[in-house]
Structures are given as structure tokens and as C-alpha cells.
Short mmCIF file of C-alpha atoms and ligand atoms in Angstrom, two decimals:
data_model
loop_
_atom_site.label_atom_id
_atom_site.label_comp_id
_atom_site.label_asym_id
_atom_site.label_seq_id
_atom_site.Cartn_x
_atom_site.Cartn_y
_atom_site.Cartn_z
CA MET A 481 -5.96 -9.26 -25.90
CA THR A 482 -8.39 -11.20 -23.55
CA VAL A 483 -10.26 -9.63 -20.84
CA PHE A 484 -12.80 -11.94 -19.08
CA SER A 485 -10.28 -14.80 -19.02
CA THR A 486 -7.49 -12.57 -17.66
CA GLU A 487 -6.78 -14.22 -14.28
CA SER A 488 -6.94 -10.85 -12.28
CA PHE A 489 -10.44 -10.27 -13.86
CA ALA A 490 -11.67 -12.47 -10.94
CA ASP A 491 -15.13 -11.04 -9.94
CA HIS A 492 -14.80 -7.50 -11.17
CA GLU A 493 -18.11 -5.77 -11.15
CA GLN A 494 -17.14 -3.36 -13.96
CA VAL A 495 -14.21 -2.44 -16.14
CA VAL A 496 -14.37 0.85 -18.29
CA PHE A 497 -11.98 1.49 -21.20
CA ILE A 498 -11.66 5.23 -22.03
CA SER A 499 -10.38 6.80 -25.04
CA ASP A 500 -10.32 10.52 -25.79
CA ASP A 501 -8.23 11.31 -28.90
CA ARG A 502 -8.70 15.10 -28.45
CA VAL A 503 -6.40 15.05 -25.32
CA GLY A 504 -4.53 11.79 -25.92
CA LEU A 505 -6.19 10.00 -23.11
CA ARG A 506 -6.28 6.25 -22.90
CA ALA A 507 -7.14 4.83 -19.61
CA ILE A 508 -8.99 1.96 -17.77
CA ILE A 509 -11.19 2.17 -14.62
CA ALA A 510 -11.68 -1.13 -12.73
CA VAL A 511 -14.28 -1.36 -10.24
CA HIS A 512 -13.77 -4.66 -8.43
CA SER A 513 -16.35 -4.28 -5.59
CA THR A 514 -18.81 -1.86 -4.45
CA LYS A 515 -20.16 -4.44 -1.78
CA LEU A 516 -18.97 -2.36 1.21
CA GLY A 517 -19.19 0.98 -0.45
CA PRO A 518 -18.01 2.93 -3.28
CA ALA A 519 -14.83 1.70 -4.90
CA LEU A 520 -11.83 3.72 -3.85
CA GLY A 521 -8.47 3.57 -5.37
CA GLY A 522 -5.70 5.76 -6.93
CA CYS A 523 -5.20 6.60 -10.52
CA ARG A 524 -1.70 5.41 -11.83
CA MET A 525 -0.15 6.97 -14.98
CA TYR A 526 2.57 4.68 -16.40
CA PRO A 527 4.00 4.16 -19.83
CA TYR A 528 2.99 0.59 -19.96
CA ALA A 529 4.68 -1.85 -22.53
CA ASP A 530 1.33 -2.76 -23.85
CA GLU A 531 -2.39 -2.67 -23.27
CA ALA A 532 -2.41 -6.15 -21.74
CA SER A 533 0.12 -4.99 -19.07
CA ALA A 534 -2.08 -1.84 -18.12
CA LEU A 535 -5.11 -4.12 -17.88
CA ARG A 536 -3.48 -6.72 -15.82
CA ASP A 537 -2.01 -3.94 -13.42
CA VAL A 538 -5.48 -2.21 -13.11
CA LEU A 539 -7.21 -5.44 -12.37
CA ARG A 540 -4.88 -6.59 -9.62
CA LEU A 541 -4.37 -3.45 -7.97
CA SER A 542 -8.27 -2.70 -7.79
CA ARG A 543 -8.90 -6.16 -6.29
CA GLY A 544 -6.15 -5.43 -3.76
CA MET A 545 -8.00 -2.27 -2.81
CA THR A 546 -11.15 -4.16 -2.02
CA PHE A 547 -8.99 -6.23 0.57
CA LYS A 548 -7.18 -3.36 2.02
CA ALA A 549 -10.48 -1.38 2.53
CA ALA A 550 -12.19 -4.40 4.02
CA ALA A 551 -9.30 -5.30 6.34
CA ALA A 552 -9.27 -1.71 7.47
CA GLY A 553 -12.94 -1.90 8.37
CA LEU A 554 -13.93 0.89 5.93
CA GLY A 555 -17.23 1.37 4.31
CA LEU A 556 -15.60 1.35 0.93
CA GLY A 557 -15.10 -1.09 -2.03
CA GLY A 558 -12.07 -1.38 -4.26
CA GLY A 559 -11.25 0.02 -7.49
CA LYS A 560 -8.38 1.68 -9.46
CA SER A 561 -7.51 3.24 -12.70
CA VAL A 562 -4.64 3.61 -15.03
CA ILE A 563 -3.78 6.05 -17.62
CA LEU A 564 -1.59 4.57 -20.34
CA GLY A 565 1.31 7.12 -21.04
CA ASP A 566 4.36 8.79 -19.67
CA PRO A 567 3.64 11.32 -16.96
CA ARG A 568 6.68 13.24 -17.68
CA LYS A 569 5.63 13.82 -21.34
CA SER A 570 1.94 13.40 -21.64
CA LYS A 571 0.24 14.62 -18.43
CA THR A 572 -1.72 17.94 -19.37
CA PRO A 573 -4.42 19.56 -17.61
CA ASP A 574 -6.79 18.81 -20.50
CA LEU A 575 -5.99 14.95 -20.00
CA LEU A 576 -6.64 15.12 -16.29
CA ARG A 577 -9.84 16.92 -16.88
CA ALA A 578 -10.87 14.39 -19.42
CA MET A 579 -10.01 11.62 -16.71
CA GLY A 580 -12.30 13.50 -14.43
CA VAL A 581 -15.17 13.26 -16.87
CA ALA A 582 -14.58 9.62 -17.23
CA VAL A 583 -14.58 9.21 -13.42
CA ASN A 584 -17.72 11.22 -13.20
CA ARG A 585 -19.65 9.22 -15.60
CA LEU A 586 -19.60 6.35 -13.20
CA GLY A 587 -21.68 8.57 -10.90
CA GLY A 588 -19.71 7.95 -7.64
CA ARG A 589 -19.31 4.12 -7.92
CA TYR A 590 -15.44 4.80 -8.27
CA ILE A 591 -13.66 7.49 -6.27
CA THR A 592 -10.18 8.44 -7.48
CA ALA A 593 -6.90 9.64 -5.83
CA GLU A 594 -3.27 10.19 -6.60
CA ASP A 595 -0.96 7.10 -7.12
CA VAL A 596 2.26 6.34 -9.03
CA GLY A 597 2.75 8.99 -11.72
CA THR A 598 0.13 11.34 -10.44
CA THR A 599 0.44 13.82 -7.53
CA VAL A 600 -1.90 15.45 -5.16
CA ASP A 601 -1.69 18.69 -7.17
CA ASP A 602 -2.69 16.87 -10.48
CA PHE A 603 -6.16 16.28 -8.73
CA ALA A 604 -6.95 19.72 -8.80
CA TRP A 605 -7.52 19.53 -12.53
CA VAL A 606 -9.32 16.25 -12.21
CA ARG A 607 -11.59 17.77 -9.46
CA GLN A 608 -12.83 20.33 -12.01
CA SER A 609 -14.68 17.54 -13.65
CA THR A 610 -15.78 15.42 -10.90
CA ARG A 611 -16.35 15.66 -7.23
CA HIS A 612 -15.45 11.82 -6.81
CA VAL A 613 -11.81 12.59 -5.92
CA VAL A 614 -10.06 12.23 -2.48
CA GLY A 615 -6.38 12.95 -1.46
CA LEU A 616 -6.78 16.60 -2.53
CA PRO A 617 -4.28 19.42 -1.56
CA GLU A 618 -5.19 21.00 1.74
CA ALA A 619 -5.80 24.19 0.01
CA LEU A 620 -8.57 22.43 -1.83
CA GLY A 621 -10.12 21.08 1.32
CA GLY A 622 -8.31 17.86 1.24
CA THR A 623 -6.18 15.97 3.72
CA GLY A 624 -2.87 16.61 1.83
CA ASP A 625 0.04 14.07 2.09
CA PRO A 626 -1.37 10.76 3.53
CA SER A 627 2.23 9.39 4.28
CA PRO A 628 2.52 10.39 7.98
CA THR A 629 -0.78 8.64 8.64
CA THR A 630 0.42 5.76 6.74
CA ALA A 631 3.56 5.69 9.02
CA LEU A 632 1.53 6.02 12.26
CA GLY A 633 -0.44 2.87 11.17
CA VAL A 634 2.72 1.10 10.56
CA TYR A 635 4.06 2.12 13.84
CA HIS A 636 1.02 0.78 15.59
CA GLY A 637 1.43 -2.52 13.52
CA ILE A 638 5.14 -2.72 14.78
CA VAL A 639 3.97 -2.16 18.44
CA ALA A 640 1.50 -5.04 18.07
CA GLY A 641 3.87 -7.42 16.31
CA VAL A 642 6.60 -6.89 19.02
CA ALA A 643 4.01 -7.38 21.77
CA HIS A 644 2.91 -10.45 20.17
CA ARG A 645 6.09 -12.11 19.35
CA LEU A 646 8.34 -10.80 22.15
CA GLY A 647 5.84 -9.78 24.73
CA ARG A 648 7.39 -6.26 25.28
CA ASP A 649 7.45 -2.83 24.17
CA LEU A 650 9.78 -0.91 21.75
CA ARG A 651 12.11 0.91 24.29
CA GLY A 652 15.57 -0.36 23.81
CA LEU A 653 15.05 -2.93 20.74
CA THR A 654 16.42 -2.24 17.48
CA VAL A 655 14.22 -1.72 14.23
CA ALA A 656 15.99 -1.79 10.85
CA VAL A 657 14.21 0.63 8.42
CA GLN A 658 14.58 0.27 4.69
CA GLY A 659 13.85 3.40 2.90
CA LEU A 660 13.82 6.95 4.31
CA GLY A 661 11.15 8.52 2.16
CA ASN A 662 7.72 9.93 3.01
CA VAL A 663 6.64 6.84 5.01
CA GLY A 664 9.98 5.70 6.38
CA TRP A 665 11.06 9.15 7.62
CA SER A 666 7.91 9.54 9.73
CA LEU A 667 8.25 6.05 10.96
CA CYS A 668 11.79 6.72 12.15
CA ARG A 669 10.54 9.72 14.16
CA LEU A 670 7.84 7.67 15.77
CA LEU A 671 10.11 4.89 16.63
CA ALA A 672 12.85 7.07 17.98
CA GLU A 673 10.37 8.80 20.09
CA ALA A 674 9.31 5.45 21.44
CA GLY A 675 12.89 4.62 22.53
CA ALA A 676 13.85 2.26 19.72
CA HIS A 677 17.37 2.12 18.23
CA LEU A 678 17.38 2.54 14.40
CA VAL A 679 19.41 0.91 11.93
CA VAL A 680 18.61 2.56 8.37
CA CYS A 681 19.43 2.48 4.78
CA ASP A 682 18.37 4.38 1.66
CA ILE A 683 19.85 4.52 -1.89
CA ASP A 684 20.00 8.20 -1.28
CA PRO A 685 23.04 8.67 1.09
CA VAL A 686 21.79 12.33 1.97
CA LEU A 687 18.65 11.03 3.57
CA ALA A 688 20.71 8.18 5.42
CA GLY A 689 23.05 11.02 6.70
CA LYS A 690 20.14 13.18 8.00
CA ALA A 691 18.61 10.00 9.75
CA ALA A 692 21.90 9.58 11.44
CA ALA A 693 22.00 13.15 12.53
CA GLU A 694 18.33 13.51 13.40
CA PHE A 695 17.64 10.17 15.06
CA GLY A 696 21.02 8.79 16.09
CA ALA A 697 20.40 5.91 13.58
CA LYS A 698 23.22 3.66 12.47
CA ILE A 699 23.56 3.67 8.60
CA VAL A 700 24.05 0.47 6.52
CA GLU A 701 24.53 -0.09 2.77
CA PRO A 702 21.26 -0.96 1.19
CA ASP A 703 21.98 -4.59 0.65
CA ALA A 704 23.30 -5.10 4.02
CA ILE A 705 19.97 -4.35 5.75
CA TYR A 706 18.58 -7.87 5.33
CA ALA A 707 21.44 -9.33 7.63
CA VAL A 708 21.55 -6.64 10.35
CA HIS A 709 21.00 -7.67 13.95
CA ALA A 710 17.58 -6.20 14.62
CA GLU A 711 14.38 -7.47 16.23
CA VAL A 712 12.20 -5.71 13.69
CA PHE A 713 12.60 -5.09 9.81
CA ALA A 714 10.41 -2.48 8.55
CA PRO A 715 10.49 -2.41 4.71
CA CYS A 716 9.50 1.05 3.59
CA ALA A 717 10.97 1.35 -0.02
CA MET A 718 10.05 -1.22 -2.58
CA GLY A 719 8.13 -4.52 -3.09
CA ALA A 720 9.26 -8.08 -3.29
CA VAL A 721 12.09 -7.55 -0.49
CA VAL A 722 11.31 -10.87 1.08
CA ASN A 723 12.40 -13.38 -1.45
CA ASP A 724 14.64 -16.37 -2.12
CA LYS A 725 17.83 -14.41 -1.89
CA THR A 726 17.06 -12.07 1.22
CA LEU A 727 15.01 -14.56 3.50
CA PRO A 728 17.78 -17.01 4.36
CA ARG A 729 19.84 -13.92 5.56
CA MET A 730 17.20 -12.66 7.87
CA ARG A 731 17.32 -13.09 11.58
CA PHE A 732 14.48 -10.57 12.37
CA ARG A 733 11.67 -11.75 14.73
CA VAL A 734 9.09 -9.45 13.16
CA ILE A 735 8.71 -7.85 9.70
CA ALA A 736 6.41 -4.91 9.61
CA GLY A 737 6.69 -2.07 7.33
CA GLY A 738 4.90 0.25 4.88
CA ALA A 739 5.90 -0.99 1.46
CA ASN A 740 3.39 -2.57 -0.67
CA ASN A 741 3.78 -6.24 -1.76
CA GLN A 742 6.66 -7.16 0.40
CA LEU A 743 6.52 -10.98 -0.18
CA ALA A 744 7.88 -11.89 -3.61
CA ARG A 745 5.77 -15.08 -3.64
CA ASP A 746 3.10 -16.52 -1.21
CA GLU A 747 5.45 -19.29 -0.37
CA HIS A 748 7.60 -16.63 1.34
CA GLY A 749 4.82 -16.21 3.86
CA ARG A 750 4.91 -19.93 4.69
CA GLN A 751 8.72 -19.85 4.97
CA LEU A 752 8.52 -16.86 7.41
CA ARG A 753 6.15 -18.81 9.56
CA GLU A 754 8.45 -21.91 9.43
CA ARG A 755 11.36 -19.61 10.56
CA GLU A 756 9.22 -18.05 13.33
CA ILE A 757 9.58 -14.56 11.81
CA LEU A 758 6.19 -12.68 12.34
CA TYR A 759 4.97 -10.99 9.32
CA ALA A 760 2.41 -8.12 9.47
CA PRO A 761 0.57 -8.49 5.94
CA ASP A 762 1.33 -5.33 4.00
CA PHE A 763 -2.15 -4.56 2.84
CA VAL A 764 -3.30 -4.42 6.51
CA ILE A 765 -0.38 -2.52 8.01
CA ASN A 766 -0.18 0.17 5.48
CA ALA A 767 -3.81 1.20 5.30
CA GLY A 768 -3.38 4.36 7.31
CA GLY A 769 -3.13 6.58 4.26
CA LEU A 770 -6.16 4.98 2.83
CA ILE A 771 -8.01 5.53 6.07
CA ARG A 772 -6.99 9.19 5.86
CA VAL A 773 -7.97 10.05 2.38
CA ALA A 774 -11.29 8.12 2.69
CA SER A 775 -12.22 10.56 5.50
CA GLU A 776 -12.33 13.20 3.22
CA HIS A 777 -15.63 12.03 1.79
CA GLU A 778 -17.31 12.31 5.10
CA GLY A 779 -15.39 15.29 6.39
CA PHE A 780 -11.90 14.98 7.75
CA ASN A 781 -11.81 14.48 11.67
CA ARG A 782 -8.22 13.92 12.92
CA ALA A 783 -9.20 12.29 16.23
CA LYS A 784 -11.36 9.93 14.50
CA VAL A 785 -8.83 9.04 11.70
CA ASP A 786 -6.02 8.58 14.44
CA SER A 787 -8.30 6.29 16.42
CA GLN A 788 -9.15 4.20 13.27
CA VAL A 789 -5.52 3.95 12.37
CA GLU A 790 -4.72 2.82 15.86
CA GLY A 791 -7.17 -0.05 15.16
CA ILE A 792 -4.63 -1.38 12.64
CA GLY A 793 -2.81 -2.68 15.62
CA ALA A 794 -5.91 -4.46 17.00
CA THR A 795 -6.72 -5.94 13.79
CA LEU A 796 -3.25 -7.34 13.24
CA ARG A 797 -3.33 -8.78 16.86
CA ARG A 798 -6.47 -10.65 15.75
CA ILE A 799 -4.50 -11.82 12.54
CA PHE A 800 -1.68 -12.98 14.41
CA GLU A 801 -3.64 -14.93 16.97
CA LEU A 802 -5.63 -16.58 14.30
CA ALA A 803 -2.69 -17.38 12.29
CA ASP A 804 -1.11 -19.11 15.48
CA ARG A 805 -4.42 -20.91 16.23
CA GLU A 806 -4.62 -22.43 12.77
CA GLY A 807 -0.89 -22.71 11.94
CA THR A 808 -1.30 -20.73 8.69
CA PRO A 809 0.91 -17.77 7.37
CA THR A 810 -0.32 -14.40 8.61
CA GLN A 811 -1.41 -13.29 5.22
CA SER A 812 -3.72 -16.32 4.87
CA ALA A 813 -5.30 -15.27 8.16
CA ALA A 814 -5.59 -11.68 6.94
CA MET A 815 -7.49 -12.89 3.91
CA ARG A 816 -9.83 -14.91 6.22
CA LEU A 817 -10.64 -11.63 7.83
CA VAL A 818 -11.27 -9.92 4.60
CA GLN A 819 -13.70 -12.61 3.44
CA GLU A 820 -15.50 -12.35 6.63
CA ARG A 821 -16.06 -8.79 6.30
CA LEU A 822 -16.97 -9.26 2.67
CA GLY A 823 -19.76 -11.65 3.80
CA GLY A 824 -18.09 -14.67 2.47
CA SER A 825 -19.81 -14.23 -0.86
CA SER A 826 -16.95 -12.63 -2.80
CA LYS A 827 -14.31 -14.63 -4.34
CA PRO A 828 -11.19 -12.83 -3.35
CA GLY A 829 -9.18 -15.19 -5.38
CA GLY A 830 -5.42 -14.91 -4.69
CA THR A 831 -3.75 -14.13 -1.46
CA ALA A 832 -2.54 -11.11 0.37
CA THR A 833 0.36 -10.57 -1.99
CA SER A 834 -2.23 -10.10 -4.84
CA THR A 835 -2.65 -6.41 -3.64
CA GLY A 836 -0.71 -5.16 -6.76
CA ASN A 837 2.38 -5.58 -8.78
CA THR A 838 5.23 -7.37 -7.14
CA ASN A 839 7.64 -5.57 -9.52
CA GLU A 840 6.41 -2.41 -7.88
CA ARG A 841 9.01 0.43 -8.13
CA PRO A 842 10.12 2.53 -5.11
CA LEU A 843 7.90 5.46 -5.96
CA ALA A 844 4.91 3.33 -5.48
CA GLU A 845 1.19 3.79 -4.64
CA ARG A 846 0.47 6.42 -2.27
CA VAL A 847 -3.15 5.39 -1.46
CA ALA A 848 -3.04 1.76 -2.44
P1 LIG B 2216 8.97 7.23 -1.30
O1 LIG B 2216 9.30 7.35 -2.78
O2 LIG B 2216 8.93 8.60 -0.55
O3 LIG B 2216 10.23 6.82 -0.41
C1 LIG B 2216 10.91 5.48 -0.81
C2 LIG B 2216 12.30 5.62 -0.36
O4 LIG B 2216 12.94 4.38 -0.53
C3 LIG B 2216 13.24 6.74 -1.24
O5 LIG B 2216 13.82 7.50 -0.31
C4 LIG B 2216 14.09 5.85 -2.02
O6 LIG B 2216 15.41 6.48 -2.18
C5 LIG B 2216 14.16 4.64 -0.95
N1 LIG B 2216 14.62 3.42 -1.67
C6 LIG B 2216 14.33 2.94 -2.99
N2 LIG B 2216 14.99 1.87 -3.30
C7 LIG B 2216 15.82 1.53 -2.31
C8 LIG B 2216 16.52 0.39 -1.93
N3 LIG B 2216 16.91 -0.59 -2.74
N4 LIG B 2216 17.07 0.39 -0.57
C9 LIG B 2216 16.86 1.49 0.21
N5 LIG B 2216 16.00 2.44 -0.13
C10 LIG B 2216 15.52 2.52 -1.30
O7 LIG B 2216 7.80 6.39 -1.08
P2 LIG B 2216 6.74 6.32 0.16
O8 LIG B 2216 5.67 7.13 -0.17
O9 LIG B 2216 7.56 6.55 1.45
O10 LIG B 2216 6.25 4.92 0.08
C11 LIG B 2216 7.17 3.89 0.55
C12 LIG B 2216 6.61 2.50 0.38
O11 LIG B 2216 5.26 2.52 1.06
C13 LIG B 2216 6.08 2.15 -1.02
O12 LIG B 2216 6.24 0.79 -1.39
C14 LIG B 2216 4.61 2.50 -1.14
O13 LIG B 2216 3.89 1.92 -2.15
C15 LIG B 2216 4.05 2.22 0.17
N6 LIG B 2216 3.06 2.87 0.60
C16 LIG B 2216 2.99 4.17 0.84
C17 LIG B 2216 2.02 4.81 1.34
C18 LIG B 2216 1.99 6.32 1.60
O14 LIG B 2216 1.08 6.85 2.17
N7 LIG B 2216 2.91 7.14 1.05
C19 LIG B 2216 0.78 4.16 1.44
C20 LIG B 2216 0.61 2.82 1.30
C21 LIG B 2216 1.84 2.08 0.93
#
């Protein structure tokens, strides 16, 4: 396995390999950048096919966190960690405590949180070995589930996108929401309160039925969502939903949702621009949860967090204007903003879609 020549190694400051046979822990912590502050990013536990896949995943995700934190204007860098193993079989309190010891050895350069395969409650064990943890349960002084705050940021992003592309507010227009989980559900509530009509889908028909009852939403089959007549498409399920098959079917004016890695490939960003579909880059619009958990470090203040999250709308407006001025895809404009905030000396490498794994499964990152 190669490390330094791995494409995603990019300009990582530090990569730590951890092995503790006593508790069956094999993990990697990647610190991409501490230029703007300590590197914050979730800890993912996943039964990777091999070590190279785990390394690739952690490197790509940690670099993505640098971009996400910089775009959100946070005094944080980007990092990530992965534990190699099946969370259903091998996740024990001892293993989690040992992970905490590894995090603690970095002395605060890396701050961990929940992610795919780990839960808020798991971090009560991690917390026993280190204080460099955020996203803790409320009972432990944390901020609990970040999803409603992620949804709030997405809502502000939709408002900004609709104002930019259509010059109006949400009342009376139609939003197609894909995925009615933690983020999608809270988003539906905000949209319904703003007077938008909803068309929704979820692979779980019970959730779809509940959305129809609660928000008067129209239900469509999961594959039909790409072709519905709606001004806005809000992907809130899995990644790579804008791809060669779905894009030709889309008639939306704005795509703005909470899912990570919405574009299957960078060129889909260019195609969206050509088709005059305004795309809100995912790593900008879905940073609400990160803003919330990050606030734990300095003491959670809801009013301050909500105002920072509202700033996602202002950041997107800047990105949309820059993209229009330069005739570039919005994710390229977002990367320009990130480079500006990083002082231009970092080498962010890839583009906005490099925030993680494009094969991301639905139960994807909470924080990242
Ligand atoms: P979740 O697992 O709670 O919800 C996902 C929902 O999507 C589920 O209800 C699932 O049944 C549904 N779904 C899965 N495949 C589908 C398909 N093909 N069509 C329609 N519905 C489908 O996850 P979540 O926490 O709501 O996160 C949603 C997305 O937002 C993920 O991509 C996640 O990475 C991203 N994200 C979440 C947060 C957060 O704070 N929760 C933060 C940043 C990014």
C-alpha cells in the first residue's frame, strides 16, 4: 500500500495509524489542515474491503472537512478518522475508549465526533479518554442531534437559490425532497411553514405516508423524483444523485439539498450550469450540523449558531454571483472562496465533490 503517492494524500499535515490488539482496534486519523484551527471531523467505523480503501476514504474525507469548515467561516481545520471494522460486531466500550486515547495523543490537533457507523452515544465512551470530542449527547453537555441545524442551513440555502434564480420567495412554489430522514424531515417542516408545496419520496413508505399526512406532501416513487415538476430539488438521502442517467430527466431550476457529494462527477456541475440549473454546492449548504457541533468547543449558544447558519445563505449568494460573473460552475466558485479563506497557500487539489466518497451510502456522515 502506498501512502504519500496516494492522490488524496494531497497536502495532509499528519496521518496517524493506530493499532491496539488488546481491544481489536485498527484505525487511521488524518489531519489535513490546522491552518484555520484544530482539525474537526467525524470518526467513521466501516468494514472496509482493505486497508487501502480505508486510507483513501479517510484522506478524502478529511480534506473535504477543511473545505467545509473554511466555507462555513469557522476557525477550524479539517480532519477525519476511520476505524476498520464492522460496527455491529466489533464496536465495544473498550475499543471506543482506546480510540479516545489515540485522539488524545494528538493533544487537540484533531477533534472527533460521530459519523457513519458511530453514534452520539458511542462518544460517551470516547469522552472517557479525551476531551477532544464534540457532538456529545445533551446529557453530557453536548448539543445532541445536529440534523435539525443542518436542515436549517439547507433551508437558508434554498431561499438564497430561489431568490437568485427566480427572484422570489418560497410561497407557492414546489420543492421535491428526496429522503425523509433526519435532515429531510426537518427540512420539510421548514418548507411547509414557508408556504412551499412538497413532493417527496423515501424508500421507506411509512415515512412518505407520514409526510403526506403532516405536510400535505405529494408522494412519488423514489425513481420518479428526478422528473417531477418542481422548481427546487432537495436531495437529502444519498450521494451521486446528479449523474448521467438522472441529469437529462431534470427540469428543476435549483438543486439545493443536504446530501453529501451530490454530483457523481465534476463535469455534472458544468452540465448543470449549461442547463441553467443553479446548484448549491453540498459542502457549503450542509454545514449547519458542523457549525452546531463546533460551537460545543466554545460553549453552545443557540442564537449565535442560528445566525452563523443563516450566514450559509449569504455565502451561497456570494458563490452564485461569483459563478455568474466568471461563467464557472458553482462548485468551482465555492472552491475559490475556500482558497481565499485558506489564504491561497493551501493546495485544495480536487474540486467541491472531493468532500468524500461518491459511493456514499444513505446513512452517511452526520458531521461531515
Ligand atoms: P438519514 O439516514 O436519517 O436519512 C436518509 C433517508 O433517505 C432515509 O429515510 C432513507 O430511507 C432515505 N433514502 C435512502 N435511499 C433513498 C432513495 N434511493 N430514495 C429516497 N430516499 C432514500 O440521514 P440524514 O442524517 O438525514 O442525512 C441525509 C444526507 O445528508 C446524507 O447524505 C448525509 O451525509 C447528509 N448530511 C447529513 C447531516 C446531518 O446533520 N444529519 C450533515 C451533513 C450532511
